Tab-separated table of C-alpha atoms and ligand atoms in Angstrom:
chain	number	residue	atom	x	y	z
A	1	UNK	CA	-28.914	-22.994	-5.360
A	2	UNK	CA	-27.035	-23.659	-1.967
A	3	UNK	CA	-27.301	-20.233	0.304
A	4	UNK	CA	-24.523	-18.229	0.010
A	5	UNK	CA	-22.260	-17.966	3.205
A	6	UNK	CA	-20.076	-15.437	2.209
A	7	UNK	CA	-19.434	-12.081	3.688
A	8	UNK	CA	-17.101	-10.142	1.438
A	9	UNK	CA	-14.961	-7.137	2.144
A	10	UNK	CA	-15.856	-3.743	0.734
A	11	UNK	CA	-18.469	-5.037	-0.675
A	12	UNK	CA	-22.237	-2.692	-0.317
A	13	UNK	CA	-24.852	-5.146	-0.415
A	14	UNK	CA	-28.135	-4.200	-1.140
A	15	UNK	CA	-29.592	-7.538	-1.454
A	16	UNK	CA	-26.950	-10.772	-0.811
A	17	UNK	CA	-24.831	-11.341	-3.796
A	18	UNK	CA	-22.819	-14.126	-5.750
A	19	UNK	CA	-19.270	-13.072	-7.469
A	20	UNK	CA	-17.732	-14.608	-10.504
A	21	UNK	CA	-15.279	-17.978	-9.670
A	22	UNK	CA	-11.629	-17.548	-10.547
A	23	UNK	CA	-10.229	-20.787	-11.572
A	24	UNK	CA	-6.909	-19.884	-12.443
A	25	UNK	CA	-4.466	-16.838	-11.976
A	26	UNK	CA	-1.456	-16.533	-14.552
A	27	UNK	CA	0.762	-13.585	-15.035
A	28	UNK	CA	-1.606	-11.117	-15.239
A	29	UNK	CA	-4.829	-13.059	-16.573
A	30	UNK	CA	-7.722	-14.130	-14.380
A	31	UNK	CA	-9.315	-17.320	-15.995
A	32	UNK	CA	-12.925	-17.356	-14.803
A	33	UNK	CA	-15.250	-20.219	-14.744
A	34	UNK	CA	-17.780	-19.314	-16.679
A	35	UNK	CA	-14.870	-18.845	-19.149
A	36	UNK	CA	-14.449	-15.266	-18.977
A	37	UNK	CA	-10.535	-14.109	-19.232
A	38	UNK	CA	-9.917	-10.344	-17.499
A	39	UNK	CA	-6.321	-8.666	-17.573
A	40	UNK	CA	-5.384	-7.796	-13.614
A	41	UNK	CA	-4.891	-4.155	-13.903
A	42	UNK	CA	-5.065	-4.065	-9.524
A	43	UNK	CA	-2.491	-6.585	-9.288
A	44	UNK	CA	-5.096	-8.712	-7.081
A	45	UNK	CA	-5.625	-5.441	-4.492
A	46	UNK	CA	-1.997	-4.601	-4.858
A	47	UNK	CA	-0.262	-7.157	-3.994
A	48	UNK	CA	0.091	-9.291	-6.743
A	49	UNK	CA	3.956	-7.990	-7.902
A	50	UNK	CA	6.146	-9.882	-10.363
A	51	UNK	CA	2.532	-11.932	-11.992
A	52	UNK	CA	0.237	-14.154	-10.758
A	53	UNK	CA	1.910	-17.814	-10.390
A	54	UNK	CA	5.480	-16.729	-10.521
A	55	UNK	CA	7.297	-20.084	-10.642
A	56	UNK	CA	9.910	-19.345	-8.879
A	57	UNK	CA	7.962	-18.270	-6.066
A	58	UNK	CA	5.633	-20.745	-5.998
A	59	UNK	CA	8.745	-23.406	-5.611
A	60	UNK	CA	10.230	-21.199	-2.261
A	61	UNK	CA	6.816	-21.299	-1.180
A	62	UNK	CA	6.283	-25.583	-1.525
A	63	UNK	CA	10.396	-26.003	-0.240
A	64	UNK	CA	9.797	-24.363	2.487
A	65	UNK	CA	6.264	-25.925	3.499
A	66	UNK	CA	7.925	-29.455	2.908
A	67	UNK	CA	10.575	-28.499	5.745
A	68	UNK	CA	8.299	-26.194	8.278
A	69	UNK	CA	4.754	-25.647	8.458
A	70	UNK	CA	4.728	-23.190	10.989
A	71	UNK	CA	7.268	-22.187	14.069
A	72	UNK	CA	6.178	-19.824	16.575
A	73	UNK	CA	8.368	-17.091	16.994
A	74	UNK	CA	8.928	-16.705	20.082
A	75	UNK	CA	11.463	-18.171	21.524
A	76	UNK	CA	12.613	-19.846	18.236
A	77	UNK	CA	13.793	-18.345	14.415
A	78	UNK	CA	14.073	-19.683	11.172
A	79	UNK	CA	15.866	-19.269	7.910
A	80	UNK	CA	14.261	-17.084	6.046
A	81	UNK	CA	12.985	-14.873	8.415
A	82	UNK	CA	16.458	-14.243	9.547
A	83	UNK	CA	17.578	-13.853	5.544
A	84	UNK	CA	14.683	-11.864	4.673
A	85	UNK	CA	15.388	-9.515	7.244
A	86	UNK	CA	18.507	-8.918	6.591
A	87	UNK	CA	18.002	-7.994	3.003
A	88	UNK	CA	15.568	-5.823	3.953
A	89	UNK	CA	17.769	-4.050	6.644
A	90	UNK	CA	20.587	-3.996	3.269
A	91	UNK	CA	18.226	-2.255	0.999
A	92	UNK	CA	17.422	0.095	3.710
A	93	UNK	CA	19.036	2.039	6.305
A	94	UNK	CA	16.769	0.322	9.526
A	95	UNK	CA	18.453	-1.984	11.516
A	96	UNK	CA	15.418	-4.523	13.286
A	97	UNK	CA	12.714	-6.488	11.547
A	98	UNK	CA	9.336	-6.649	13.359
A	99	UNK	CA	6.954	-9.099	11.216
A	100	UNK	CA	3.402	-9.852	11.578
A	101	UNK	CA	0.637	-10.356	8.458
A	102	UNK	CA	-0.699	-7.244	6.937
A	103	UNK	CA	-0.836	-3.919	6.084
A	104	UNK	CA	-2.813	-2.588	9.003
A	105	UNK	CA	-1.027	-4.493	11.424
A	106	UNK	CA	2.402	-3.655	9.996
A	107	UNK	CA	1.461	0.156	10.658
A	108	UNK	CA	-0.486	-0.652	13.740
A	109	UNK	CA	2.975	-2.225	14.975
A	110	UNK	CA	4.824	0.998	13.957
A	111	UNK	CA	2.506	3.430	15.716
A	112	UNK	CA	2.593	1.361	19.045
A	113	UNK	CA	6.450	0.702	18.876
A	114	UNK	CA	6.693	5.075	18.408
A	115	UNK	CA	4.216	5.503	21.320
A	116	UNK	CA	5.665	3.017	23.398
A	117	UNK	CA	9.103	4.513	22.581
A	118	UNK	CA	8.171	7.695	24.035
A	119	UNK	CA	7.280	6.167	27.355
A	120	UNK	CA	10.353	4.248	27.514
A	121	UNK	CA	12.649	7.317	27.476
A	122	UNK	CA	10.529	9.174	29.970
A	123	UNK	CA	8.991	11.453	27.325
A	124	UNK	CA	5.421	13.373	27.850
A	125	UNK	CA	4.993	13.755	23.740
A	126	UNK	CA	1.646	12.666	23.003
A	127	UNK	CA	0.552	14.642	19.534
A	128	UNK	CA	0.306	12.527	16.338
A	129	UNK	CA	-0.041	14.103	12.880
A	130	UNK	CA	-1.555	12.487	10.153
A	131	UNK	CA	-2.080	13.506	6.576
A	132	UNK	CA	-5.814	14.184	5.321
A	133	UNK	CA	-7.260	11.774	2.726
A	134	UNK	CA	-4.830	9.075	4.652
A	135	UNK	CA	-5.656	5.414	4.634
A	136	UNK	CA	-3.482	3.097	6.847
A	137	UNK	CA	-5.778	0.109	7.159
A	138	UNK	CA	-8.706	-1.450	9.448
A	139	UNK	CA	-7.547	-1.833	12.722
A	140	UNK	CA	-8.807	0.519	15.366
A	141	UNK	CA	-4.930	1.826	15.496
A	142	UNK	CA	-5.430	2.389	12.260
A	143	UNK	CA	-8.762	4.177	11.370
A	144	UNK	CA	-7.830	6.668	14.117
A	145	UNK	CA	-4.933	7.330	11.853
A	146	UNK	CA	-6.670	8.351	8.856
A	147	UNK	CA	-9.245	10.052	10.549
A	148	UNK	CA	-13.325	10.280	10.346
A	149	UNK	CA	-14.251	9.729	6.935
A	150	UNK	CA	-16.860	7.509	5.288
A	151	UNK	CA	-15.276	4.164	6.529
A	152	UNK	CA	-14.898	5.044	10.076
A	153	UNK	CA	-17.537	7.095	10.848
A	154	UNK	CA	-19.377	4.064	12.657
A	155	UNK	CA	-16.338	3.979	14.909
A	156	UNK	CA	-15.938	7.928	15.432
A	157	UNK	CA	-16.431	7.515	19.456
A	158	UNK	CA	-13.898	4.953	19.596
A	159	UNK	CA	-11.123	6.763	17.896
A	160	UNK	CA	-8.104	8.372	19.407
A	161	UNK	CA	-7.617	11.927	18.056
A	162	UNK	CA	-4.936	12.966	15.584
A	163	UNK	CA	-4.002	16.392	14.117
A	164	UNK	CA	-4.144	16.943	9.928
A	165	UNK	CA	-1.915	18.039	7.679
A	166	UNK	CA	-3.086	19.223	4.567
A	167	UNK	CA	-2.135	16.994	1.463
A	168	UNK	CA	1.585	18.300	0.296
A	169	UNK	CA	0.216	19.688	-3.241
A	170	UNK	CA	0.880	23.055	-4.160
A	171	UNK	CA	-2.761	24.695	-3.090
A	172	UNK	CA	-2.003	23.647	0.172
A	173	UNK	CA	1.163	25.441	0.404
A	174	UNK	CA	0.293	28.452	2.626
A	175	UNK	CA	-2.015	26.062	4.809
A	176	UNK	CA	0.944	23.862	5.399
A	177	UNK	CA	3.282	26.682	5.717
A	178	UNK	CA	1.259	27.696	8.816
A	179	UNK	CA	0.866	24.561	10.349
A	180	UNK	CA	4.561	23.780	10.295
A	181	UNK	CA	5.234	27.593	11.884
A	182	UNK	CA	3.745	26.056	15.397
A	183	UNK	CA	5.123	22.506	15.267
A	184	UNK	CA	7.654	23.674	17.478
A	185	UNK	CA	5.327	24.092	20.571
A	186	UNK	CA	3.393	21.229	19.906
A	187	UNK	CA	5.886	18.906	20.571
A	188	UNK	CA	4.764	16.485	18.224
A	189	UNK	CA	5.501	12.674	18.807
A	190	UNK	CA	4.645	11.262	15.370
A	191	UNK	CA	4.041	12.113	11.949
A	192	UNK	CA	2.111	8.812	10.010
A	193	UNK	CA	2.510	9.344	5.725
A	194	UNK	CA	1.405	7.459	2.404
A	195	UNK	CA	4.890	9.035	0.799
A	196	UNK	CA	4.105	10.294	-2.391
A	197	UNK	CA	0.896	8.284	-3.602
A	198	UNK	CA	-1.880	8.366	-0.792
A	199	UNK	CA	-3.439	5.204	-2.343
A	200	UNK	CA	-7.164	4.548	-1.441
A	201	UNK	CA	-7.691	8.233	-0.652
A	202	UNK	CA	-8.163	8.547	-4.268
A	203	UNK	CA	-4.422	7.942	-5.643
A	204	UNK	CA	-3.331	11.692	-4.909
A	205	UNK	CA	-0.074	12.269	-5.628
A	206	UNK	CA	1.724	14.759	-3.263
A	207	UNK	CA	4.017	17.685	-4.292
A	208	UNK	CA	7.598	15.924	-3.736
A	209	UNK	CA	8.996	19.185	-2.081
A	210	UNK	CA	6.369	19.955	-0.069
A	211	UNK	CA	6.307	16.356	1.485
A	212	UNK	CA	10.052	16.807	1.996
A	213	UNK	CA	9.351	20.281	4.086
A	214	UNK	CA	6.617	18.419	5.956
A	215	UNK	CA	9.358	15.656	6.640
A	216	UNK	CA	11.907	18.280	7.587
A	217	UNK	CA	9.874	20.382	10.176
A	218	UNK	CA	8.614	17.414	11.863
A	219	UNK	CA	11.840	16.115	12.077
A	220	UNK	CA	13.246	19.357	12.919
A	221	UNK	CA	10.063	19.934	15.670
A	222	UNK	CA	11.714	16.185	17.337
A	223	UNK	CA	8.696	14.042	15.875
A	224	UNK	CA	9.275	10.326	14.595
A	225	UNK	CA	8.293	9.579	10.954
A	226	UNK	CA	6.399	6.417	10.451
A	227	UNK	CA	6.207	6.023	6.408
A	228	UNK	CA	3.490	3.703	5.466
A	229	UNK	CA	4.861	2.070	2.490
A	230	UNK	CA	2.563	-0.768	2.411
A	231	UNK	CA	1.288	0.577	-0.980
A	232	UNK	CA	4.329	2.361	-2.334
A	233	UNK	CA	6.991	-0.209	-1.376
A	234	UNK	CA	8.579	-2.320	-3.805
A	235	UNK	CA	8.462	-0.300	-6.934
A	236	UNK	CA	5.485	0.956	-6.718
A	237	UNK	CA	6.199	4.699	-7.313
A	238	UNK	CA	9.885	4.042	-8.967
A	239	UNK	CA	12.398	3.390	-6.487
A	240	UNK	CA	12.494	0.616	-4.143
A	241	UNK	CA	10.536	2.984	-1.502
A	242	UNK	CA	9.209	5.738	-2.448
A	243	UNK	CA	11.251	6.866	1.050
A	244	UNK	CA	14.077	6.632	-0.952
A	245	UNK	CA	13.072	9.598	-3.400
A	246	UNK	CA	12.716	11.980	-0.342
A	247	UNK	CA	15.541	13.983	1.618
A	248	UNK	CA	14.280	13.023	4.936
A	249	UNK	CA	14.258	9.317	5.618
A	250	UNK	CA	11.542	7.847	8.288
A	251	UNK	CA	12.366	6.029	11.808
A	252	UNK	CA	9.671	3.716	10.828
A	253	UNK	CA	8.530	1.720	7.980
A	254	UNK	CA	5.686	-0.264	7.531
A	255	UNK	CA	5.774	-3.008	4.801
A	256	UNK	CA	3.194	-5.656	3.346
A	257	UNK	CA	0.885	-6.349	0.149
A	258	UNK	CA	3.843	-6.793	-2.444
A	259	UNK	CA	6.471	-8.160	0.295
A	260	UNK	CA	5.894	-10.998	-0.376
A	261	UNK	CA	5.661	-10.735	-3.824
A	262	UNK	CA	1.744	-10.813	-2.913
A	263	UNK	CA	2.097	-14.463	-2.727
A	264	UNK	CA	1.132	-14.840	1.011
A	265	UNK	CA	0.086	-12.969	3.841
A	266	UNK	CA	3.045	-10.999	5.012
A	267	UNK	CA	4.003	-7.355	7.266
A	268	UNK	CA	7.073	-6.116	8.237
A	269	UNK	CA	7.934	-2.765	10.478
A	270	UNK	CA	11.476	-1.696	10.280
A	271	UNK	CA	13.265	0.158	12.825
A	272	UNK	CA	16.751	1.517	13.471
A	273	UNK	CA	18.505	0.467	16.867
A	274	UNK	CA	17.918	3.778	18.918
A	275	UNK	CA	13.996	2.575	18.903
A	276	UNK	CA	14.774	-0.857	19.775
A	277	UNK	CA	17.436	-0.177	21.966
A	278	UNK	CA	14.393	1.785	24.719
A	279	UNK	CA	13.257	-1.640	24.873
A	280	UNK	CA	16.027	-3.428	25.989
A	281	UNK	CA	14.976	-3.929	29.849
A	282	UNK	CA	15.810	-6.559	32.516
A	283	UNK	CA	12.370	-5.545	33.916
A	284	UNK	CA	9.953	-6.401	31.407
A	285	UNK	CA	8.271	-3.411	32.100
A	286	UNK	CA	9.650	-1.736	28.819
A	287	UNK	CA	8.984	-4.859	26.415
A	288	UNK	CA	6.976	-4.669	23.218
A	289	UNK	CA	3.920	-6.670	24.182
A	290	UNK	CA	3.157	-7.333	20.740
A	291	UNK	CA	2.606	-10.464	18.125
A	292	UNK	CA	0.241	-12.666	15.771
A	293	UNK	CA	-0.417	-16.415	15.617
A	294	UNK	CA	1.448	-16.328	11.892
A	295	UNK	CA	4.263	-13.658	12.583
A	296	UNK	CA	6.726	-14.074	9.903
A	297	UNK	CA	4.736	-17.120	8.634
A	298	UNK	CA	7.904	-18.892	7.177
A	299	UNK	CA	6.220	-19.962	3.807
A	300	UNK	CA	5.583	-16.252	3.450
A	301	UNK	CA	9.349	-15.415	4.786
A	302	UNK	CA	10.496	-17.954	2.504
A	303	UNK	CA	8.074	-15.878	-0.692
A	304	UNK	CA	9.564	-12.895	0.396
A	305	UNK	CA	12.940	-13.766	0.256
A	306	UNK	CA	12.854	-15.054	-3.520
A	307	UNK	CA	10.904	-12.223	-4.507
A	308	UNK	CA	13.846	-10.160	-3.219
A	309	UNK	CA	15.643	-12.334	-5.273
A	310	UNK	CA	14.102	-11.819	-8.297
A	311	UNK	CA	13.576	-7.890	-8.221
A	312	UNK	CA	17.711	-8.142	-7.786
A	313	UNK	CA	17.585	-9.688	-11.157
A	314	UNK	CA	18.594	-7.281	-14.252
A	315	UNK	CA	15.961	-9.050	-16.109
A	316	UNK	CA	13.666	-7.495	-13.618
A	317	UNK	CA	15.120	-4.446	-13.793
A	318	UNK	CA	14.320	-4.124	-17.191
A	319	UNK	CA	11.191	-5.021	-17.079
A	320	UNK	CA	10.207	-2.328	-14.128
A	321	UNK	CA	11.639	0.361	-16.020
A	322	UNK	CA	9.835	-1.004	-19.326
A	323	UNK	CA	6.506	-1.434	-17.600
A	324	UNK	CA	6.994	2.198	-16.300
A	325	UNK	CA	8.214	3.658	-20.009
A	326	UNK	CA	4.515	2.063	-21.430
A	327	UNK	CA	2.197	3.703	-18.849
A	328	UNK	CA	4.011	7.007	-19.505
A	329	UNK	CA	3.116	6.649	-22.896
A	330	UNK	CA	-0.317	5.290	-22.506
A	331	UNK	CA	-0.570	8.641	-19.845
A	332	UNK	CA	0.327	10.551	-22.500
A	333	UNK	CA	-2.380	9.329	-25.498
A	334	UNK	CA	-4.738	9.198	-22.389
A	335	UNK	CA	-4.627	12.836	-21.439
A	336	UNK	CA	-5.874	13.219	-25.534
A	337	UNK	CA	-9.203	12.112	-24.358
A	338	UNK	CA	-11.383	15.008	-23.546
A	339	UNK	CA	-13.482	12.682	-21.228
A	340	UNK	CA	-10.766	12.326	-18.652
A	341	UNK	CA	-8.969	14.718	-16.048
A	342	UNK	CA	-6.070	14.752	-14.140
A	343	UNK	CA	-4.407	12.082	-16.376
A	344	UNK	CA	-1.646	10.855	-13.927
A	345	UNK	CA	1.448	9.172	-13.642
A	346	UNK	CA	3.707	8.247	-11.406
A	347	UNK	CA	6.275	4.433	-11.124
A	348	UNK	CA	3.763	1.957	-11.938
A	349	UNK	CA	0.731	3.725	-10.656
A	350	UNK	CA	-1.438	5.795	-13.597
A	351	UNK	CA	-4.699	7.745	-12.682
A	352	UNK	CA	-7.094	10.044	-13.528
A	353	UNK	CA	-10.707	11.680	-12.670
A	354	UNK	CA	-13.711	10.577	-14.478
A	355	UNK	CA	-17.607	13.032	-14.495
A	356	UNK	CA	-17.893	15.623	-12.767
A	357	UNK	CA	-16.731	16.523	-9.354
A	358	UNK	CA	-17.158	16.226	-6.111
A	359	UNK	CA	-15.192	13.141	-6.368
A	360	UNK	CA	-15.336	10.712	-4.121
A	361	UNK	CA	-16.077	6.823	-2.999
A	362	UNK	CA	-19.357	6.845	-3.328
A	363	UNK	CA	-19.347	8.561	-6.689
A	364	UNK	CA	-22.429	7.513	-8.956
A	365	UNK	CA	-20.513	6.912	-11.991
A	366	UNK	CA	-18.226	3.596	-9.934
A	367	UNK	CA	-20.398	0.902	-10.742
A	368	UNK	CA	-21.200	1.519	-13.888
A	369	UNK	CA	-17.120	2.253	-14.770
A	370	UNK	CA	-16.546	-0.735	-13.089
A	371	UNK	CA	-18.774	-2.859	-15.057
A	372	UNK	CA	-17.669	-0.878	-18.627
A	373	UNK	CA	-14.623	-2.195	-17.724
A	374	UNK	CA	-15.499	-5.919	-16.518
A	375	UNK	CA	-17.580	-6.391	-19.275
A	376	UNK	CA	-14.490	-5.431	-21.983
A	377	UNK	CA	-12.043	-7.993	-20.249
A	378	UNK	CA	-10.689	-5.102	-17.698
A	379	UNK	CA	-10.207	-5.665	-13.851
A	380	UNK	CA	-10.007	-2.003	-12.839
A	381	UNK	CA	-11.256	-1.196	-9.940
A	382	UNK	CA	-12.180	2.650	-9.282
A	383	UNK	CA	-12.024	4.536	-6.627
A	384	UNK	CA	-15.339	6.662	-6.707
A	385	UNK	CA	-14.775	8.281	-9.809
A	386	UNK	CA	-10.975	7.715	-10.174
A	387	UNK	CA	-9.772	5.055	-12.056
A	388	UNK	CA	-6.487	3.954	-11.756
A	389	UNK	CA	-4.262	1.092	-13.042
A	390	UNK	CA	-1.333	-0.421	-10.818
A	391	UNK	CA	-0.050	-3.955	-13.231
A	392	UNK	CA	1.936	-6.034	-12.239
A	393	UNK	CA	5.299	-6.960	-13.771
A	394	UNK	CA	4.276	-9.682	-16.224
A	395	UNK	CA	1.999	-7.039	-18.067
A	396	UNK	CA	2.831	-6.346	-22.108
A	397	UNK	CA	2.646	-3.385	-23.706
A	398	UNK	CA	-0.312	-4.839	-25.478
A	399	UNK	CA	-2.441	-5.840	-22.973
A	400	UNK	CA	-1.752	-2.011	-21.711
A	401	UNK	CA	-2.855	-0.799	-25.640
A	402	UNK	CA	-6.095	-2.191	-24.300
A	403	UNK	CA	-6.822	0.170	-22.193
A	404	UNK	CA	-6.517	2.806	-24.065
A	405	UNK	CA	-9.326	1.006	-26.820
A	406	UNK	CA	-11.678	0.918	-23.912
A	407	UNK	CA	-11.199	4.475	-22.701
A	408	UNK	CA	-11.310	6.063	-26.238
A	409	UNK	CA	-14.972	4.740	-25.946
A	410	UNK	CA	-16.007	5.180	-22.314
A	411	UNK	CA	-17.456	8.322	-22.920
A	412	UNK	CA	-20.107	6.805	-25.088
A	413	UNK	CA	-20.768	4.955	-21.555
A	414	UNK	CA	-20.943	7.548	-19.127
B	1	PLP	C1	-1.638	2.810	2.692
B	1	PLP	C2	-1.559	1.401	2.992
B	1	PLP	N1	-1.567	0.634	4.435
B	1	PLP	C3	-2.084	0.611	5.602
B	1	PLP	C4	-3.210	-0.552	4.019
B	1	PLP	C5	-3.602	-1.969	4.842
B	1	PLP	O1	-3.042	-3.262	3.960
B	1	PLP	P1	-4.026	-4.447	4.102
B	1	PLP	O2	-5.034	-4.293	3.577
B	1	PLP	O3	-2.841	-5.410	4.252
B	1	PLP	O4	-4.594	-4.158	5.554
B	1	PLP	C6	-3.168	-0.563	3.267
B	1	PLP	C7	-4.221	-0.914	1.860
B	1	PLP	O5	-4.946	-0.748	0.900
B	1	PLP	C8	-2.506	0.855	2.513
B	1	PLP	O6	-3.166	0.950	1.033
């Protein structure tokens, strides 16, 4: 066999290895070259929203590519970038959309905007707060926001410091209250958070009221709020944005992943007029000098625009409600299985723990669980011993029922 030239992401290598070849993706199914068919319960790394191969999205991308392949986004605009931005602003309370091409970068842009905004105003605030167990991506700014953990450890000497707030859960109530009490003196610049669910940190569900208390206190202390909705956006937690279900609204949000329906790489950072206006200046000293070659890539914007139109259909809204309800029923049944712990469900996300604590990304059960699920035709990619489902909207009740039978027999394989 020829030498394998590939180095895969987030992949532990003990020696070089080859992975199954995917030949086709349709609906919730992945067809492999060796004849196996897998149900995609992770929406292809949380990107695919409606289902693989959605016909309207394919058509939208094809049509766009026939018209424009690429256009530089400095000094020019194109129709789909404008239409998508208008739609995003209409559905949120934001006024300006800054495009990029992935989640890390959408967060990085928001972070840079917040720091720059403070300087443009002549302010002196510097302190940035984030949540424990945070994950915001793999660029240096995003890694700094996460703080020291398994993923960032080799880079710890190169990351800027952030202050941490415990995850908003009732057991952390006292510790959080203590931090919030002293916020006024701290004069924080920014609080960055994944609202309601911290995904990569282990599908950690927040206590909504406690998160709202943090947001309120941060805002009162003068901090900007940056909601990283890269995972939670587009109904993943039940509402269009997770922030829609919270009382205190963010000043900046980062979107990516399902923004294009999962079809093409696209990121967006949304802000209000006040932030944008602080960058207005003739001298060029206050300008936001940031951009990427593929900023507002036309085919990706076309997919994003079409995806929103699909979301607006009554049929899609019913599908969302149905999927959420089916996941709720599945969660109820899974709670009966004694070998599964902390079964939790919010929106399109269902998660639970398997095996002994401490939980963690390198938990010894992780690979066994992954292989067991694959051998039963399920693509489920546990985060350590945290097993979760985030199915695309194309997923049927029958496909979800298969999960129950696989989980029921799981204890024989632990
Ligand atoms: C909340 C959150 N923010 C940012 C990112 C980074 O996105 P990307 O992988 O597109 O860079 C992720 C990826 O999983 C995420 O879950």
